[in-house]
Coordinates of C-alpha atoms and ligand atoms in Angstrom, one line a residue:
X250 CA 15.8 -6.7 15.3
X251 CA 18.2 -5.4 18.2
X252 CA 16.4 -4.8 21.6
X253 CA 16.2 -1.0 22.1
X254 CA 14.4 1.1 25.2
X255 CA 11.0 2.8 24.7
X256 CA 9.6 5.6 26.2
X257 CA 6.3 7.4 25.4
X258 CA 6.9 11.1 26.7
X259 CA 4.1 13.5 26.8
X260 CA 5.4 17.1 25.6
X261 CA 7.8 18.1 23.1
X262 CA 10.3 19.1 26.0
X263 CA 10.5 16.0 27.2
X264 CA 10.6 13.9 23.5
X265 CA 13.8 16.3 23.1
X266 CA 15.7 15.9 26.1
X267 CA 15.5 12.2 26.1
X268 CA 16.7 12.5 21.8
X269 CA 20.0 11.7 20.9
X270 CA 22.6 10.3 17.7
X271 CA 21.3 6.4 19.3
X272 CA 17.7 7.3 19.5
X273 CA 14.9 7.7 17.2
X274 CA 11.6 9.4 17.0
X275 CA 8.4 7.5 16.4
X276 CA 5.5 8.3 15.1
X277 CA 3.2 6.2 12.3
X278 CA 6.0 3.4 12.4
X279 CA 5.2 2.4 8.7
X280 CA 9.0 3.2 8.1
X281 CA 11.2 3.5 10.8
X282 CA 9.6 -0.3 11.9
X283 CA 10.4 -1.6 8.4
X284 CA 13.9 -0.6 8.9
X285 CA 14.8 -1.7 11.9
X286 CA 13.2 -5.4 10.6
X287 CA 15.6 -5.0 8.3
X288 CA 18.3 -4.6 10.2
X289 CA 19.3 -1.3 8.6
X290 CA 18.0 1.1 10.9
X291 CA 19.2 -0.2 14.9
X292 CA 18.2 2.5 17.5
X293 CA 18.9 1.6 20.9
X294 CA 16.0 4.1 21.9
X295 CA 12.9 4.6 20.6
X296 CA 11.1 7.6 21.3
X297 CA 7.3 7.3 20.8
X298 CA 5.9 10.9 20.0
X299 CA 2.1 9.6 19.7
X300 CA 1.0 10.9 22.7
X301 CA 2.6 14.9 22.0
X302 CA 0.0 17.7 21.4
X303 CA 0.9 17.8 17.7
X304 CA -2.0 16.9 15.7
X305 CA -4.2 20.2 14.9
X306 CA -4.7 21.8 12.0
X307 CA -5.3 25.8 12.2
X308 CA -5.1 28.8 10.3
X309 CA -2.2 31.3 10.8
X310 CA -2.3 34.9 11.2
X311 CA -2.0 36.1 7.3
X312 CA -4.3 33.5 6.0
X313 CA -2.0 30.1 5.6
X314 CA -2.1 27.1 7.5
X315 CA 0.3 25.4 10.5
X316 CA -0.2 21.8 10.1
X317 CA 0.7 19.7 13.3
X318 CA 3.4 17.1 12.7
X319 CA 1.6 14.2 14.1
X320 CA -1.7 14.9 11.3
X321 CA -2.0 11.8 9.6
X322 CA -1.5 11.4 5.9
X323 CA -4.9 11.1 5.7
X324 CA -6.6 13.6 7.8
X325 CA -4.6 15.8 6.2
X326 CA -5.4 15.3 2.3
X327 CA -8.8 15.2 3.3
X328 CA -9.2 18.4 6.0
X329 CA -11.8 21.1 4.7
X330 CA -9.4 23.9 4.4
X331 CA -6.7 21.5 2.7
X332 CA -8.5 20.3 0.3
X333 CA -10.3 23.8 -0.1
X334 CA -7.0 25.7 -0.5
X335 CA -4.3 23.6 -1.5
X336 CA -5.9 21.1 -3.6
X337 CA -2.5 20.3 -4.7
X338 CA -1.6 19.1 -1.7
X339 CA -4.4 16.9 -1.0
X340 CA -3.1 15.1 -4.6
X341 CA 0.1 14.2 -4.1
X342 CA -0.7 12.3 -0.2
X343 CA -4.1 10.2 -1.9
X344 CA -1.3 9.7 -4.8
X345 CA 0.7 8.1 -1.9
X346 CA 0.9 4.5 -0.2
X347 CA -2.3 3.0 0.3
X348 CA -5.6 4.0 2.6
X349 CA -4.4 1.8 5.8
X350 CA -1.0 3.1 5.6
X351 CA -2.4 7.5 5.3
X352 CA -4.6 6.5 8.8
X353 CA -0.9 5.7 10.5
X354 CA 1.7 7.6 8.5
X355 CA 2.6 11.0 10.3
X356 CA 3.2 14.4 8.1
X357 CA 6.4 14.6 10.0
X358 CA 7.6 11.1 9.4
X359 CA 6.4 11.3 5.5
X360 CA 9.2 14.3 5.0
X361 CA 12.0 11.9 6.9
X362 CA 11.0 8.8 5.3
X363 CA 14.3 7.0 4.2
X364 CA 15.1 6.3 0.0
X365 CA 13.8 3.1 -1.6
X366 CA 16.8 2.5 -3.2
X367 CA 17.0 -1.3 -3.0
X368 CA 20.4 -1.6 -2.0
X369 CA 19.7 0.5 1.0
X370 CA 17.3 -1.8 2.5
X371 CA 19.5 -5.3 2.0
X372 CA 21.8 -4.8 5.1
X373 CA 23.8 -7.8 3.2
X374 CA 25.5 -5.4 1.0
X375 CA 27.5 -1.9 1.1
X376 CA 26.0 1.2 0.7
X377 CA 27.1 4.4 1.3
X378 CA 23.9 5.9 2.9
X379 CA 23.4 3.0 5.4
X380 CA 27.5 2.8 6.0
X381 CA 29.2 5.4 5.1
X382 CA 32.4 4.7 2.8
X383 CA 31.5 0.9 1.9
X384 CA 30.4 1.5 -1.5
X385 CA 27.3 2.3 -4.2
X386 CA 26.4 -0.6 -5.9
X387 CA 23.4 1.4 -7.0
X388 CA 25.2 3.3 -9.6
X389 CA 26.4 0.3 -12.1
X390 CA 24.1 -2.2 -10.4
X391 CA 20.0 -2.0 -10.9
X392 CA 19.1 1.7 -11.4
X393 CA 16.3 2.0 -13.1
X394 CA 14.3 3.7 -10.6
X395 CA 17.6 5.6 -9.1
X396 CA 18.4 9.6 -9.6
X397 CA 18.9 11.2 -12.9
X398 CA 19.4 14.5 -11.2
X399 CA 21.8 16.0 -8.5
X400 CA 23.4 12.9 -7.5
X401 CA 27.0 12.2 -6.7
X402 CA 29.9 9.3 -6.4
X403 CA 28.3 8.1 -4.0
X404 CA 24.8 8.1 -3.9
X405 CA 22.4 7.7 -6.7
X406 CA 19.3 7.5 -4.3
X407 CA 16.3 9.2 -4.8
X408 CA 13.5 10.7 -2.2
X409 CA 10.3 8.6 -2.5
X410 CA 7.8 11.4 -1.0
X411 CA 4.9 12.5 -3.2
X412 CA 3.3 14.7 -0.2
X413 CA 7.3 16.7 -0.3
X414 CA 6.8 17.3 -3.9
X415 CA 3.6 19.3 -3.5
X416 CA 5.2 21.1 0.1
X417 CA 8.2 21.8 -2.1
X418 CA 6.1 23.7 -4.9
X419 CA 3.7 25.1 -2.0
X420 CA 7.2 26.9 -0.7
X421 CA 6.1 24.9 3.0
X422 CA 8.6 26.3 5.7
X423 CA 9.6 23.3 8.4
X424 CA 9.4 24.2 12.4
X425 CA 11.5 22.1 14.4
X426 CA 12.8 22.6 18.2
X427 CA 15.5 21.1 19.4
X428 CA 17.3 21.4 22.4
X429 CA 18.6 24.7 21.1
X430 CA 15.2 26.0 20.6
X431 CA 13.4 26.5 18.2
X432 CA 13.8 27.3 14.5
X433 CA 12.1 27.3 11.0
X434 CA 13.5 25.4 7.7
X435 CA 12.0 26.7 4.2
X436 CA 11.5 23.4 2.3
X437 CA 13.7 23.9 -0.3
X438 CA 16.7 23.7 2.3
X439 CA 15.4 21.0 4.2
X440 CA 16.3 17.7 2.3
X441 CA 19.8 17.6 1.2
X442 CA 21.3 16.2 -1.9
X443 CA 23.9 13.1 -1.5
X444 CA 27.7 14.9 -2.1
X445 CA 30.0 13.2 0.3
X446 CA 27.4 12.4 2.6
X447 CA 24.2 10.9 1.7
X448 CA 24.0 9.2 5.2
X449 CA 22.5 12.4 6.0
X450 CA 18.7 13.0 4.0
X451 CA 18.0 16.4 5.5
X452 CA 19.4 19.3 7.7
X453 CA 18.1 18.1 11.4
X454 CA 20.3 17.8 14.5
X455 CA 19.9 14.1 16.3
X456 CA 17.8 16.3 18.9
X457 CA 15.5 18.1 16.5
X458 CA 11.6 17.7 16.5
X459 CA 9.8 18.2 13.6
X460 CA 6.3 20.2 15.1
X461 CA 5.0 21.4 12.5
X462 CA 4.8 22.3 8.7
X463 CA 3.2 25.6 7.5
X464 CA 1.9 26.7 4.2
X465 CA 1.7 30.4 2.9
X466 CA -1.4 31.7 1.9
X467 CA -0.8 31.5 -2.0
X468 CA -2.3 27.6 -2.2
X469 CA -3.3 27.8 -6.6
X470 CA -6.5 27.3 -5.9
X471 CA -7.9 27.4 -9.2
X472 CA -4.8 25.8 -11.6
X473 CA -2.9 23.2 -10.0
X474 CA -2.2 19.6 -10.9
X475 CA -0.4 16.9 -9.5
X476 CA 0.7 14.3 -11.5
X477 CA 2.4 10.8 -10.8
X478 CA 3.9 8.4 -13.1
X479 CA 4.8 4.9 -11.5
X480 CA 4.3 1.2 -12.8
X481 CA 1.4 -0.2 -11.0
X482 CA -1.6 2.2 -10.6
X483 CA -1.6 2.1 -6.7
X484 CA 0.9 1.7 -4.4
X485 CA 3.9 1.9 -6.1
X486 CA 6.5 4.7 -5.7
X487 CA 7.1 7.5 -7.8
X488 CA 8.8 6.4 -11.0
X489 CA 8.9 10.2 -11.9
X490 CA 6.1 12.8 -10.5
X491 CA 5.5 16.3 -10.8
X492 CA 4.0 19.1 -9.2
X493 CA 2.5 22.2 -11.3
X494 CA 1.0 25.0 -10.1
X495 CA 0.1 28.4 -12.0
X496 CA -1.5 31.7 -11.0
X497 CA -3.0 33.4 -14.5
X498 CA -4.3 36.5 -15.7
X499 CA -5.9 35.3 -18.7
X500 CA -4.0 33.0 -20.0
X501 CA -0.7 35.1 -18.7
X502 CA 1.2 33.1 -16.4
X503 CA 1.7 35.4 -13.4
X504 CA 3.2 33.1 -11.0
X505 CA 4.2 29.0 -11.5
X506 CA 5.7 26.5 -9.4
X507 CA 7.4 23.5 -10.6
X508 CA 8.9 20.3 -8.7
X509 CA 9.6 16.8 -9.8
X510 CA 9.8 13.5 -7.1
X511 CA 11.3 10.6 -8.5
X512 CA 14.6 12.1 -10.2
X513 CA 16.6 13.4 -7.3
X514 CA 17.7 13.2 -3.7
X515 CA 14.8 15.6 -2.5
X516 CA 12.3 17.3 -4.5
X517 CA 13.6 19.0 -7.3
X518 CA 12.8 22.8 -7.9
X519 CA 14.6 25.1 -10.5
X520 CA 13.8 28.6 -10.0
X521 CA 15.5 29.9 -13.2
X522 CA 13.0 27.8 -14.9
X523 CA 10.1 28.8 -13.0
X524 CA 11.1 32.5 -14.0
X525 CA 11.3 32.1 -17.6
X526 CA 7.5 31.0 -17.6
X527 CA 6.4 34.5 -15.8
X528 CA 5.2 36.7 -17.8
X529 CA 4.1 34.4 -21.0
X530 CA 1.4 32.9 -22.5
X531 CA 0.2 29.3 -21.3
X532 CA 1.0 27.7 -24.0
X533 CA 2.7 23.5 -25.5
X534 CA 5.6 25.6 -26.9
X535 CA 6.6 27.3 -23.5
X536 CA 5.6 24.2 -21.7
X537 CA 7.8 22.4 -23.6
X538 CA 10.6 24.8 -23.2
X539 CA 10.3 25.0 -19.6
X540 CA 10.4 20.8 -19.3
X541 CA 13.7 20.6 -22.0
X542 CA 15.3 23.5 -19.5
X543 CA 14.3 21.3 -16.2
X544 CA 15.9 18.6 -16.9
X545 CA 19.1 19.7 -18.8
X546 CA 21.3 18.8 -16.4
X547 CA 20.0 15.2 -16.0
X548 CA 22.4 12.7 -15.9
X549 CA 21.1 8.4 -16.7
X550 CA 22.4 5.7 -15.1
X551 CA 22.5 2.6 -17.6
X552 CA 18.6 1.9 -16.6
X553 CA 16.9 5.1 -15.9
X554 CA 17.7 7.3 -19.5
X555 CA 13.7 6.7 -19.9
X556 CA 13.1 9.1 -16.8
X557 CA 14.1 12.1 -19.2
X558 CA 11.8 12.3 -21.6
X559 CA 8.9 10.6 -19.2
X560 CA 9.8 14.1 -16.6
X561 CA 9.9 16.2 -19.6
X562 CA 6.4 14.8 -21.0
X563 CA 4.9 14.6 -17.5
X564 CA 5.9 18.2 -17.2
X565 CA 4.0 18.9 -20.3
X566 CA 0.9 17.5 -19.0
X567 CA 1.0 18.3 -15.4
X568 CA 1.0 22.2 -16.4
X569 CA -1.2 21.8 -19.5
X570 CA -3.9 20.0 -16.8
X571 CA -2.6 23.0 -14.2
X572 CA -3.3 25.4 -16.7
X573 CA -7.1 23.9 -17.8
X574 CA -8.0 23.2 -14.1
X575 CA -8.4 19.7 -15.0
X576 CA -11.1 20.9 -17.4
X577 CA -9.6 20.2 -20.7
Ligands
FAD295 C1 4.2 -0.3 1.3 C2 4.4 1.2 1.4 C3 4.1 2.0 0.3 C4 4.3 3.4 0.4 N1 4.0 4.2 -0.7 C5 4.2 5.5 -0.6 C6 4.0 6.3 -1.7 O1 3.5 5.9 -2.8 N2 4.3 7.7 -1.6 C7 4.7 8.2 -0.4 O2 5.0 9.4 -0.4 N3 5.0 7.4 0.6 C8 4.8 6.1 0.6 N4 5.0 5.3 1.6 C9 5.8 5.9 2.8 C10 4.9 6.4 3.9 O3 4.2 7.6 3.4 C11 5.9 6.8 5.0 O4 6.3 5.5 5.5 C12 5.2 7.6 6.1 O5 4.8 8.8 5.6 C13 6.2 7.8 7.3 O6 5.4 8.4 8.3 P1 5.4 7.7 9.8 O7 4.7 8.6 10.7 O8 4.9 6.3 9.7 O9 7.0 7.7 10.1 P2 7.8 6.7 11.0 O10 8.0 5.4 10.3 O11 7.3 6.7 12.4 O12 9.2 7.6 11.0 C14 9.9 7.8 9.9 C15 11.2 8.6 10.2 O13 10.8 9.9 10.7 C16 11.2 10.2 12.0 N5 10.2 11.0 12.6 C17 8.9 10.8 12.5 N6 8.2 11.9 13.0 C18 9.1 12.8 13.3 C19 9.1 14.1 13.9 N7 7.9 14.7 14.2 N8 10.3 14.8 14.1 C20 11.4 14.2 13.8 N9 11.5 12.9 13.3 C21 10.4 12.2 13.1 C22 11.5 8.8 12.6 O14 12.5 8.9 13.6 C23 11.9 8.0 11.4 O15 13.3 8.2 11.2 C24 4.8 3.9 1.6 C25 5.1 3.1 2.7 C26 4.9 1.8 2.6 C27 5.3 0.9 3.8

């Protein structure tokens, strides 16, 4: 590990003006410490943001919530009003990491957590996310947990989030404040996908602040599901998971939201998709449907063909156990 400056600042105005390209933010440490152990991340500044004013959970104006970006992982899944209105939500983070590591991890720090592409993590070879340009051994090396959507030349990563997969389906909007002031991200823009540059994850500035994430009222209460495939049955990562939601009249599907971890460099949503469900019946055959249209434009890697039909079949499920309320 590189020696580095530490500062503990005690409002977001200071935490900003002391951020910058060669510093970084913070907060539970159950990454970012990993990293730098590893030699692949090296700040020369860390910025502790434990001690900011960021940690409350309230209710907004038109019936959502603003959830402070230093709420654990764990006081999160379990507050009242999350687990009575987005019970969604409160699935994917208990689906996530273990107990001792939802006390420390930070909702802030769970959207900016880094892939777990192996190759990423071993400093001793290239990779184009950790130095740009040097190479993607990913892509004809071990891939069999890598992405089989949305990735490019040079970067076959994927985002290891389950809490982004349910923000992504909840439509969360992102409040950061930079030095610039302040402004809002709607969660589908926030991470990026890898193009030319997978060194960057997600749309912040070096001097941006995550504050806080905020839900819309609509939380699908009543038929949601969140599902998550992996290979041990606690703590492990996402091999594929998905996030189903469903508003219904009868058994008319009025609204539905769909978004897969595992597969992609961020959560992935398709709208089109989403649309053709409106309107129609719950029902296997337009389930079905809907999962063979999500993932038509998957493309395997030697290792990872298997994630197609797993997504498509865990997309079955997730909005057949949506649909049922987990009554089936
Ligand atoms: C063994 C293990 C298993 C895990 N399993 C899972 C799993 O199954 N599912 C899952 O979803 N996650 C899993 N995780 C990941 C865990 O959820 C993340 O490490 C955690 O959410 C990161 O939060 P943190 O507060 O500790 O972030 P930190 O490590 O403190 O920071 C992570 C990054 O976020 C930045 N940052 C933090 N807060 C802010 C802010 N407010 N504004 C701007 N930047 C900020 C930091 O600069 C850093 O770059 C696992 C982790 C480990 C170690």
């Amino acid at each position: 590990m590189n020696p580095f400056h530490y500062s503990k600042p005690v409002d977001v105005s200071q935490a900003i003006s002391l951020a910058g390209a060669a510093s970084r933010f913070i907060a539970g440490g159950t990454n970012l410490l990993d990293l730098m152990k590893e030699n692949v991340a090296r700040p020369e500044h860390l910025i502790d943001i434990t001690g900011l004013p960021l940690k409350d959970v309230r209710e907004t104006a038109n019936g959502g919530l603003m959830i402070g970006a230093l709420v654990s992982n764990a006081d999160l899944a379990w507050h009242p009003l999350v687990e009575a209105r987005y019970p969604l939500l409160s699935q994917a983070i208990l689906a996530g990491a273990s107990p001792q590591l939802r006390n420390m991890a930070s909702t802030g720090g769970n959207l900016l957590q880094r892939t777990r592409c192996y190759y990423f993590y071993d400093a001793a070879v290239p990779c184009n996310k950790r130095e740009p340009g040097s190479g993607c051994p990913a892509k004809d090396g071990l891939n069999r947990i890598h992405a089989i959507l949305g990735a490019s030349d040079n970067c076959v990563a994927t985002h290891p989030s389950d809490m982004c997969v349910a923000l992504a389906a909840l439509d969360a909007v992102v409040h950061v404040e930079g030095r610039g002031g302040k402004r809002t991200i709607e969660f589908a823009d926030f991470h990026r996908l890898p193009e030319d540059a997978p060194q960057r994850d997600n749309q912040l500035a070096d001097d941006e602040l995550i504050t806080a994430i905020e839900l819309p009222p609509q939380g699908f209460v009543e038929h949601s599901h969140y599902l998550k495939i992996r290979d041990r049955a606690s703590y492990a990562f996402a091999l594929v998971s998905v996030a189903a939601a469903l508003e219904l009249d009868g058994d008319i599907i009025r609204d539905v939201r769909l978004a897969l971890g595992g597969v992609a460099h961020k959560p992935w949503r398709d709208k089109a998709v989403e649309q053709t469900l409106k309107g129609q019946p719950v029902s296997r055959e337009n389930f079905v449907a809907a999962a063979e249209a999500m993932l038509r434009d998957a493309r395997p890697l030697e290792h990872n063909a298997f994630k197609i039909k797993l997504a498509q079949r865990a997309i079955v499920r997730a909005l057949s156990d949506a649909a049922t309320g987990g009554k089936a």
